[in-house]
Amino acid sequence: MDASATLERLVLSTHGSNDIMCLTLRHGCCFLGVERRTRRRPRVSISDPLIVLSCFAVLVICMLGSCAEARTLKIANVLAPYTATLEIADATGEDVFTPGVIRVFDRSGREAVKIEANELPLGLESHAGMEPYTAELIVQEDFNFDGITDMAVMDGQNSCYHGPSYEVFVGDKSGALHADKALTELAQEYCGLFQVDRARKRLSAMSKSGCCHHLYVEFAIENGVPTPVRQVEEGTAYYAPYPTFYQETAVRNGKMSAAAGYRRMPDPADSSADHWVKLDLADGRHVQLLVLDHELFYAISKKNGEIEFLYPDREVQEASGAFVYDPGSRRLSFANGAARYAISMSDDRAQVEVDVGGARYVYRAVKREGDDLRELTSGYLKNLERTALTHTFPFEDFSAHFRAEMRLTDAPDKPNRTSARYRIFRKKDDALVAEHTGDIGYALCDQLTEAEITEVPRSGQHPLHYDDYDFDGVRDFAFLTDDETETYAIYLTRNGDTLEYSAPFSEMTRDVGLFKPVPSDHTLVHGAYIYRVEHGLPVLQRDGRDFENLMRALHE
């Protein structure tokens, strides 16, 4: 309770006088006055400490502006022949609602409507609409479709979940307004003011229970009374991917005829899914793949949005098998009992295959631009398994003496990582002279598999490079062992046809990346790091971390 409301009237009397000083609080405002004592009142000494403190508290409250001054405002945009005013107190503190009086006057200036509301939202003079919780003070429409404009006036926050409520008045040909009980009940018992469909001559209202259950009701005006003719019930499931239950009910001659309810997939725009792939089949159905909470889902929906099949489906089964993705063929598959499903996608086409009961069905599909199974399956998914990558890249033109091979296989214990196995063979006898392994991310892996690289580059983003790193005039080789730390394994060529792993050269790439050889001064350069090669070994000339720290200090 406000401190100013704890004291309604304080009477201060002076000894030996019939005059008394009164501090009175009315409607949150204080009034100071002098009254002539007309009957005996108990006297209170001004020296009483409690009275002094109380008086001081009341005066401070008044000085701080708790006594709001009432204002009378003209409500804009009210259609002729009516005008309207709003009597409201100035807001104080963090008030959101305030009491007020709305008055509507006819063309003669006579008060036609008066609404005393305990709670009116502040800042509504501009009539800002907030659908479906219409928050305008006055709404004028032909609610009963008789060709005459009617009026709804806000009377507080009495609709669902403390939403705005209205009293409805219908107009007649003379311009008079009459309270309408049935329409007022409609504007009180649902969420906000009902909506008006002029073309179809229908009113629609919405109510809800909690966050996830909504009821939409459509009314026709029969004999001047709103009568329900159709209702739609929607409720969101509490399990991923949170499909929506949908049921439509028709009302004829007062009898309800409910159609069978069904589930719909959520709207991608309203979903919190991390990835969403949608395929359109020729028969009008839709296939949807989405990732939500690190779990992959597959759904096929009919033209009306009804879910025909959902996998995994928590409503039907608690557990289900995993999806299997083959990065090489870009094919996603899963089994549901005896039926097997597979989705294949390339850059310009997609198809869905279903094998069941010995028969195979193939559906061509149209995919949206940008949809890609590689992106869909790129993150950690708890119900996805990846098959081993079988891509092998032969580099026949690797060098005059060697040929290289890189094989990418799955790394099951490292989500989103691919194991890379590098092998170099001597051409004259096909002997294996070097072998090294590392792991790289799926993003780089996909670039390699799509590009079908058959030549080893000297620079650029690639897991295998060659150059003369020790400046002995012979080509050496670098294998990417970890693309996250940009670490390479460096193999130096010895005696023309032998390779030797070099730990010093390899270690200098950790967390830095591959260096660029500068033959003119026998240095290896990468950004602010510089190594000089002396007697076949790299010697640090400038530490990039020290240089970066120096630059940072100078900048500060």
Coordinates of C-alpha atoms in Angstrom, one line a residue, residues 73-364:
L73 CA -7.7 14.9 -22.8
K74 CA -9.5 14.8 -26.1
I75 CA -9.4 11.4 -27.7
A76 CA -8.4 11.7 -31.3
N77 CA -9.7 10.0 -34.4
V78 CA -13.3 9.4 -33.0
L79 CA -15.7 9.4 -36.0
A80 CA -18.3 12.1 -36.3
P81 CA -20.8 12.8 -35.0
Y82 CA -19.2 11.7 -31.7
T83 CA -16.4 13.3 -29.7
A84 CA -14.7 11.8 -26.6
T85 CA -12.6 12.8 -23.7
L86 CA -10.3 11.0 -21.3
E87 CA -10.0 12.1 -17.7
I88 CA -6.8 10.6 -16.3
A89 CA -4.3 11.4 -13.6
D90 CA -0.7 12.1 -14.4
A91 CA 1.4 8.9 -14.1
T92 CA 4.0 8.7 -11.4
G93 CA 6.8 6.3 -10.7
E94 CA 6.6 3.1 -12.7
D95 CA 2.8 3.0 -13.2
V96 CA 1.6 1.0 -16.1
F97 CA -2.1 1.4 -15.5
T98 CA -4.1 4.2 -14.0
P99 CA -7.8 4.9 -13.2
G100 CA -9.7 7.0 -15.7
V101 CA -13.0 8.1 -17.0
I102 CA -14.0 8.0 -20.7
R103 CA -16.8 10.1 -21.9
V104 CA -18.5 10.1 -25.3
F105 CA -20.6 13.0 -26.5
D106 CA -23.1 13.1 -29.3
R107 CA -23.5 15.9 -31.9
S108 CA -25.5 18.0 -29.5
G109 CA -22.8 17.7 -26.8
R110 CA -24.9 15.5 -24.6
E111 CA -23.0 12.7 -22.8
A112 CA -23.9 9.5 -24.5
V113 CA -21.5 7.1 -22.8
K114 CA -19.6 7.3 -19.5
I115 CA -17.1 4.5 -18.6
E116 CA -15.3 4.6 -15.2
A117 CA -12.3 2.3 -15.5
N118 CA -10.0 1.2 -12.7
E119 CA -7.2 0.3 -15.1
L120 CA -6.4 2.0 -18.3
P121 CA -3.0 1.5 -20.0
L122 CA -0.9 4.6 -20.1
G123 CA 0.1 6.2 -23.4
L124 CA -2.9 5.3 -25.4
E125 CA -3.7 8.7 -26.7
S126 CA -2.2 7.7 -30.0
H127 CA -4.4 4.7 -30.4
A128 CA -1.6 2.2 -31.0
G129 CA -3.1 -1.2 -31.9
M130 CA -1.7 -4.4 -30.4
E131 CA -3.2 -7.4 -32.1
P132 CA -4.9 -9.6 -31.1
Y133 CA -5.1 -7.7 -27.8
T134 CA -6.5 -4.5 -29.3
A135 CA -5.4 -1.7 -26.9
E136 CA -7.3 1.2 -28.3
L137 CA -9.5 3.2 -26.0
I138 CA -12.3 3.5 -28.5
V139 CA -12.9 1.2 -31.5
Q140 CA -15.6 2.1 -34.0
E141 CA -16.9 -0.6 -36.4
D142 CA -20.1 -2.1 -37.7
F143 CA -20.1 -5.0 -35.3
N144 CA -23.5 -6.3 -36.1
F145 CA -23.3 -5.7 -39.8
D146 CA -26.4 -3.6 -40.1
G147 CA -24.7 -0.8 -41.9
I148 CA -24.4 1.5 -38.9
T149 CA -21.2 2.2 -37.1
D150 CA -21.1 0.9 -33.5
M151 CA -18.6 1.7 -30.7
A152 CA -16.5 -0.3 -28.2
V153 CA -15.1 1.6 -25.2
M154 CA -12.4 0.2 -23.0
D155 CA -13.5 -0.4 -19.4
G156 CA -10.4 -1.9 -18.0
Q157 CA -8.3 -5.0 -18.1
N158 CA -10.9 -7.7 -17.5
S159 CA -10.3 -10.1 -20.4
C160 CA -8.1 -13.1 -20.4
Y161 CA -4.7 -12.8 -18.7
H162 CA -5.3 -9.2 -17.6
G163 CA -6.0 -8.1 -21.2
P164 CA -8.0 -5.1 -22.3
S165 CA -11.8 -5.4 -22.1
Y166 CA -14.6 -3.4 -23.6
E167 CA -18.2 -2.4 -23.3
V168 CA -20.0 -2.4 -26.7
F169 CA -22.6 0.0 -27.8
V170 CA -24.6 -0.4 -31.1
G171 CA -25.8 2.6 -33.0
D172 CA -29.2 3.2 -34.6
K173 CA -30.3 5.4 -37.5
S174 CA -30.9 8.3 -35.2
G175 CA -27.3 8.3 -34.1
A176 CA -28.0 7.1 -30.6
L177 CA -25.9 4.4 -28.9
H178 CA -27.3 1.5 -27.0
A179 CA -25.5 -0.9 -24.7
D180 CA -25.3 -4.4 -26.2
K181 CA -25.0 -7.2 -23.6
A182 CA -24.1 -10.0 -25.9
L183 CA -21.3 -8.2 -27.7
T184 CA -20.0 -6.8 -24.4
E185 CA -19.8 -10.4 -23.1
L186 CA -17.8 -11.3 -26.2
A187 CA -15.4 -8.5 -25.5
Q188 CA -15.0 -9.5 -21.9
E189 CA -14.7 -13.3 -22.0
Y190 CA -12.0 -13.7 -24.7
C191 CA -8.6 -12.2 -25.1
G192 CA -9.0 -8.6 -26.1
L193 CA -11.6 -7.2 -28.5
F194 CA -13.0 -9.5 -31.2
Q195 CA -11.9 -9.0 -34.8
V196 CA -14.2 -7.9 -37.6
D197 CA -14.3 -9.5 -41.1
R198 CA -16.5 -7.2 -43.1
A199 CA -16.4 -9.2 -46.3
R200 CA -17.6 -12.4 -44.7
K201 CA -19.6 -10.7 -42.0
R202 CA -18.0 -12.6 -39.2
L203 CA -16.5 -11.8 -35.8
S204 CA -13.6 -13.8 -34.5
A205 CA -12.3 -14.1 -30.9
M206 CA -9.5 -15.9 -29.3
S207 CA -8.9 -17.4 -25.9
K208 CA -6.0 -19.4 -24.5
S209 CA -4.8 -21.5 -21.7
G210 CA -1.1 -21.0 -20.8
C211 CA 1.4 -20.6 -23.6
C212 CA 0.5 -23.5 -25.8
H213 CA -3.2 -23.9 -26.1
H214 CA -5.4 -21.5 -28.1
L215 CA -9.0 -21.5 -29.1
Y216 CA -10.2 -19.4 -32.1
V217 CA -14.0 -19.0 -32.4
E218 CA -15.9 -17.4 -35.3
F219 CA -19.3 -15.8 -34.9
A220 CA -22.1 -14.9 -37.2
I221 CA -24.7 -12.3 -36.3
E222 CA -28.1 -14.0 -36.2
N223 CA -31.1 -11.9 -35.1
G224 CA -28.6 -9.3 -33.8
V225 CA -26.8 -11.8 -31.5
P226 CA -23.3 -13.2 -32.1
T227 CA -23.7 -17.0 -32.6
P228 CA -20.7 -19.3 -32.9
V229 CA -20.4 -21.1 -36.3
R230 CA -16.8 -22.4 -36.3
Q231 CA -14.0 -22.9 -33.9
V232 CA -10.4 -24.0 -34.2
E233 CA -8.4 -25.5 -31.4
E234 CA -4.6 -25.5 -31.4
G235 CA -2.2 -26.9 -28.9
T236 CA 1.5 -27.3 -29.0
A237 CA 3.0 -30.6 -27.9
Y238 CA 5.5 -30.6 -25.0
Y239 CA 8.0 -32.9 -26.9
A240 CA 10.3 -32.0 -29.7
P241 CA 9.9 -31.0 -32.5
Y242 CA 6.8 -29.5 -30.8
P243 CA 4.1 -30.3 -33.4
T244 CA 0.8 -28.4 -33.2
F245 CA -2.5 -30.2 -32.6
Y246 CA -5.2 -28.8 -34.8
Q247 CA -8.9 -29.5 -34.7
E248 CA -11.7 -27.6 -36.5
T249 CA -15.3 -27.7 -35.3
A250 CA -18.3 -26.5 -37.3
V251 CA -21.5 -25.4 -35.5
R252 CA -24.8 -25.8 -37.4
N253 CA -28.2 -25.2 -35.9
G254 CA -26.6 -25.1 -32.5
K255 CA -25.0 -28.5 -32.9
M256 CA -21.2 -28.9 -33.0
S257 CA -19.7 -31.2 -35.6
A258 CA -16.0 -31.8 -34.9
A259 CA -13.6 -33.0 -37.6
A260 CA -10.9 -35.4 -36.6
G261 CA -7.9 -33.5 -35.1
Y262 CA -4.5 -33.8 -36.5
R263 CA -0.9 -32.5 -35.9
R264 CA 1.0 -29.9 -37.9
M265 CA 4.6 -29.1 -38.0
P266 CA 5.5 -25.8 -36.4
D267 CA 6.1 -22.8 -38.7
P268 CA 9.9 -22.5 -39.4
A269 CA 9.6 -18.7 -38.8
D270 CA 8.4 -19.4 -35.2
S271 CA 10.6 -22.4 -34.5
S272 CA 13.8 -22.4 -32.6
A273 CA 15.3 -25.1 -34.9
D274 CA 19.0 -24.7 -35.7
H275 CA 18.6 -26.0 -39.3
W276 CA 15.6 -26.6 -41.4
V277 CA 15.4 -28.3 -44.9
K278 CA 12.2 -28.4 -46.8
L279 CA 11.5 -30.5 -49.9
D280 CA 8.4 -30.1 -52.1
L281 CA 7.1 -33.3 -53.7
A282 CA 5.2 -33.4 -57.0
D283 CA 2.0 -34.6 -55.3
G284 CA 1.8 -31.5 -53.1
R285 CA 3.3 -33.1 -50.0
H286 CA 6.3 -31.7 -48.1
V287 CA 9.3 -33.4 -46.6
Q288 CA 10.9 -31.5 -43.7
L289 CA 14.2 -32.2 -42.0
L290 CA 15.1 -30.1 -39.0
V291 CA 17.6 -30.0 -36.1
L292 CA 16.3 -29.1 -32.7
D293 CA 18.1 -29.5 -29.4
H294 CA 20.9 -31.5 -31.1
E295 CA 18.4 -34.0 -32.5
L296 CA 17.4 -34.6 -36.1
F297 CA 13.8 -35.1 -37.2
Y298 CA 12.1 -36.1 -40.4
A299 CA 8.5 -35.3 -41.2
I300 CA 6.2 -35.7 -44.3
S301 CA 3.1 -33.5 -44.4
K302 CA 0.0 -33.4 -46.6
K303 CA -1.1 -30.4 -48.5
N304 CA -3.1 -29.1 -45.6
G305 CA -0.1 -29.3 -43.3
E306 CA -1.3 -32.5 -41.5
I307 CA 1.7 -34.7 -40.4
E308 CA 1.5 -38.0 -42.3
F309 CA 4.7 -39.4 -40.7
L310 CA 7.1 -38.1 -38.1
Y311 CA 10.4 -39.7 -37.1
P312 CA 11.3 -39.9 -34.3
D313 CA 7.8 -39.5 -32.9
R314 CA 7.6 -39.2 -29.1
E315 CA 3.9 -39.6 -29.1
V316 CA 4.2 -43.1 -30.6
Q317 CA 7.6 -44.4 -29.4
E318 CA 10.0 -43.5 -26.6
A319 CA 13.1 -44.6 -28.5
S320 CA 14.1 -45.0 -32.1
G321 CA 17.1 -45.8 -34.3
A322 CA 19.6 -43.3 -35.4
F323 CA 19.9 -41.6 -38.8
V324 CA 22.9 -42.5 -40.9
Y325 CA 24.6 -39.9 -43.1
D326 CA 27.1 -40.8 -45.8
P327 CA 29.1 -37.6 -46.6
G328 CA 30.5 -39.1 -49.7
S329 CA 27.1 -39.7 -51.5
R330 CA 25.4 -36.9 -49.4
R331 CA 22.7 -39.4 -48.5
L332 CA 20.7 -39.5 -45.3
S333 CA 18.9 -42.7 -44.3
F334 CA 17.0 -44.3 -41.4
A335 CA 14.8 -47.3 -40.8
N336 CA 11.4 -47.4 -39.1
G337 CA 10.4 -51.0 -38.6
A338 CA 10.5 -52.8 -41.9
A339 CA 10.4 -49.5 -43.9
R340 CA 13.6 -47.8 -45.0
Y341 CA 13.9 -44.1 -46.0
A342 CA 16.7 -42.3 -47.8
I343 CA 17.0 -38.7 -48.7
S344 CA 19.6 -37.7 -51.3
M345 CA 20.6 -34.1 -52.2
S346 CA 23.0 -32.5 -54.7
D347 CA 23.4 -28.9 -55.6
D348 CA 20.4 -28.9 -58.0
R349 CA 18.3 -31.9 -57.2
A350 CA 16.8 -33.9 -54.4
Q351 CA 14.9 -37.2 -54.0
V352 CA 13.3 -39.3 -51.4
E353 CA 13.3 -43.1 -51.5
V354 CA 11.1 -45.4 -49.5
D355 CA 11.6 -49.2 -49.4
V356 CA 8.8 -51.1 -47.8
G357 CA 7.3 -54.6 -48.3
G358 CA 9.7 -55.4 -51.1
A359 CA 8.6 -52.3 -53.1
R360 CA 10.6 -49.2 -53.7
Y361 CA 9.1 -45.7 -54.2
V362 CA 11.2 -42.8 -55.5
Y363 CA 9.9 -39.3 -55.2
R364 CA 11.6 -36.4 -57.0

